mmCIF file of C-alpha atoms in Angstrom:
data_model
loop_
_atom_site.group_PDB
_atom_site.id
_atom_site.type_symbol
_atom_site.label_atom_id
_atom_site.label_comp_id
_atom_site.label_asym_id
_atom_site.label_seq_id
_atom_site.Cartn_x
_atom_site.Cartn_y
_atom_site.Cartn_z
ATOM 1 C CA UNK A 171 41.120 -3.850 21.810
ATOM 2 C CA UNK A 172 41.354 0.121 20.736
ATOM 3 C CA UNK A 173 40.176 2.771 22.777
ATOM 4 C CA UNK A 174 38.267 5.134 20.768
ATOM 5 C CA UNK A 175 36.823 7.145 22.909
ATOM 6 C CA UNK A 176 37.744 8.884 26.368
ATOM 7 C CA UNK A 177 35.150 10.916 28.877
ATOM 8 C CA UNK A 178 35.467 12.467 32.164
ATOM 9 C CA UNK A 179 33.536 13.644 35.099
ATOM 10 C CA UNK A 180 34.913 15.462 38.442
ATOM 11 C CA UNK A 181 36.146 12.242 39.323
ATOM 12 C CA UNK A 182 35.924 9.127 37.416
ATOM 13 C CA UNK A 183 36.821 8.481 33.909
ATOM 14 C CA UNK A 184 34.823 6.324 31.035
ATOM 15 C CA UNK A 185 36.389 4.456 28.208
ATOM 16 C CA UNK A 186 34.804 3.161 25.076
ATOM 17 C CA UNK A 187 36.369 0.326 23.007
ATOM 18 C CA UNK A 188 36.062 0.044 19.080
ATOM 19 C CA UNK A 189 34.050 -3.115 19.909
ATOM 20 C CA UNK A 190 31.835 -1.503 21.597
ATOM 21 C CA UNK A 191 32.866 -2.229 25.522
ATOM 22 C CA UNK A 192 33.049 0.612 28.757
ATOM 23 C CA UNK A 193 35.135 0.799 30.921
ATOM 24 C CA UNK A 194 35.193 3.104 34.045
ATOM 25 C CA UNK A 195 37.552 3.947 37.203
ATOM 26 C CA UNK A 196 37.766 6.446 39.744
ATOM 27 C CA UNK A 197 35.503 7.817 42.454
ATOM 28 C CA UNK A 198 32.345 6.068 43.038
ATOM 29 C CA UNK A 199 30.763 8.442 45.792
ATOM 30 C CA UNK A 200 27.337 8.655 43.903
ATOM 31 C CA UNK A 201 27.396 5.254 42.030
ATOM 32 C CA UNK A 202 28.466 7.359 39.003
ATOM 33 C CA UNK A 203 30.725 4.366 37.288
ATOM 34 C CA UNK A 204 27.262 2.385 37.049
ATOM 35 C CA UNK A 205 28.707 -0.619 38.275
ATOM 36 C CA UNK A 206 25.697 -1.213 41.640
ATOM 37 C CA UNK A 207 28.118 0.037 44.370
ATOM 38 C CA UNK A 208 29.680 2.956 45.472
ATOM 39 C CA UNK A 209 33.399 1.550 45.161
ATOM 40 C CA UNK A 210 36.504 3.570 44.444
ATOM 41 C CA UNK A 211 37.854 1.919 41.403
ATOM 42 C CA UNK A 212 41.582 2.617 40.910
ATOM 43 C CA UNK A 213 42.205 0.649 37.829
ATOM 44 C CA UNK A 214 39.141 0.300 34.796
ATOM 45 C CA UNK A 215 36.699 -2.063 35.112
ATOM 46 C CA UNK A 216 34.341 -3.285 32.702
ATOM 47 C CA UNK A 217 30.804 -1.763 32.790
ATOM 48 C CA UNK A 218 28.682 -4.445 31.268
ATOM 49 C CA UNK A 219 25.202 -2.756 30.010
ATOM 50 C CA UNK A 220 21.799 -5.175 30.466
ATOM 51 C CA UNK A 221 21.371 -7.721 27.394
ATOM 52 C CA UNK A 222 25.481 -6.992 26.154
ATOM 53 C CA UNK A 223 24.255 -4.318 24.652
ATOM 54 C CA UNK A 224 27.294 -1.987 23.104
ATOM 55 C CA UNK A 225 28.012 0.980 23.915
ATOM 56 C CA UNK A 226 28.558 4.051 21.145
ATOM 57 C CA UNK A 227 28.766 7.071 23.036
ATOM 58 C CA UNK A 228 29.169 8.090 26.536
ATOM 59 C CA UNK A 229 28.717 11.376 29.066
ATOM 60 C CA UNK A 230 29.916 12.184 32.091
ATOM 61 C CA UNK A 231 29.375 15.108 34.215
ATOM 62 C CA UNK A 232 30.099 15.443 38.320
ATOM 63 C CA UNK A 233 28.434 12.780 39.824
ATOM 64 C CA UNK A 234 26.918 10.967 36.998
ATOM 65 C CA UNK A 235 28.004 9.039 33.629
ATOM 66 C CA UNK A 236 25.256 8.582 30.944
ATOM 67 C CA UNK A 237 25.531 5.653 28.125
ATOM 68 C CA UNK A 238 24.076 5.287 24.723
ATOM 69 C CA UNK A 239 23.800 2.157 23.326
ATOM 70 C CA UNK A 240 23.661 0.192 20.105
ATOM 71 C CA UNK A 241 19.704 -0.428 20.437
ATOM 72 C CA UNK A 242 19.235 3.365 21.051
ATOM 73 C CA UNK A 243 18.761 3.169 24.734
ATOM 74 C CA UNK A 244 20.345 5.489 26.880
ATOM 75 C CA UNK A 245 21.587 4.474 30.716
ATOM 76 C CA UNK A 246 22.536 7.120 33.478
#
């Protein structure tokens, strides 16, 4: 697995594989690591969109991460 591709918010930090996988860690206050809670997350943890979709390109801002996938949806 390669990382090729790094984002961060305030808080929380998004990482996006070659194969197209997320991962996410760090503060959870607003449910920004998309993951249904509002967990701290102090090591990455994969963020698994609806239908394994992949993602190719991610945002994140202060207390939200956006996702664009393969299919050309986006998820916030």
């Amino acid at each position: 697995m390669t990382v090729s591709r790094v984002v961060a918010g305030c808080h929380h930090t998004l990482a996006n594989t070659s194969d197209g996988r997320a991962w996410c860690f760090g503060w959870n206050y607003y449910g920004q690591l998309g993951l249904g809670d509002t967990s701290y997350r102090a090591t990455p943890v994969e963020l698994v969109l609806p239908g394994g979709r992949a993602v190719q390109a991610m945002a994140a801002g202060f207390g939200h991460s956006i996702a664009h996938a393969d299919d050309g949806t986006t998820w916030t």
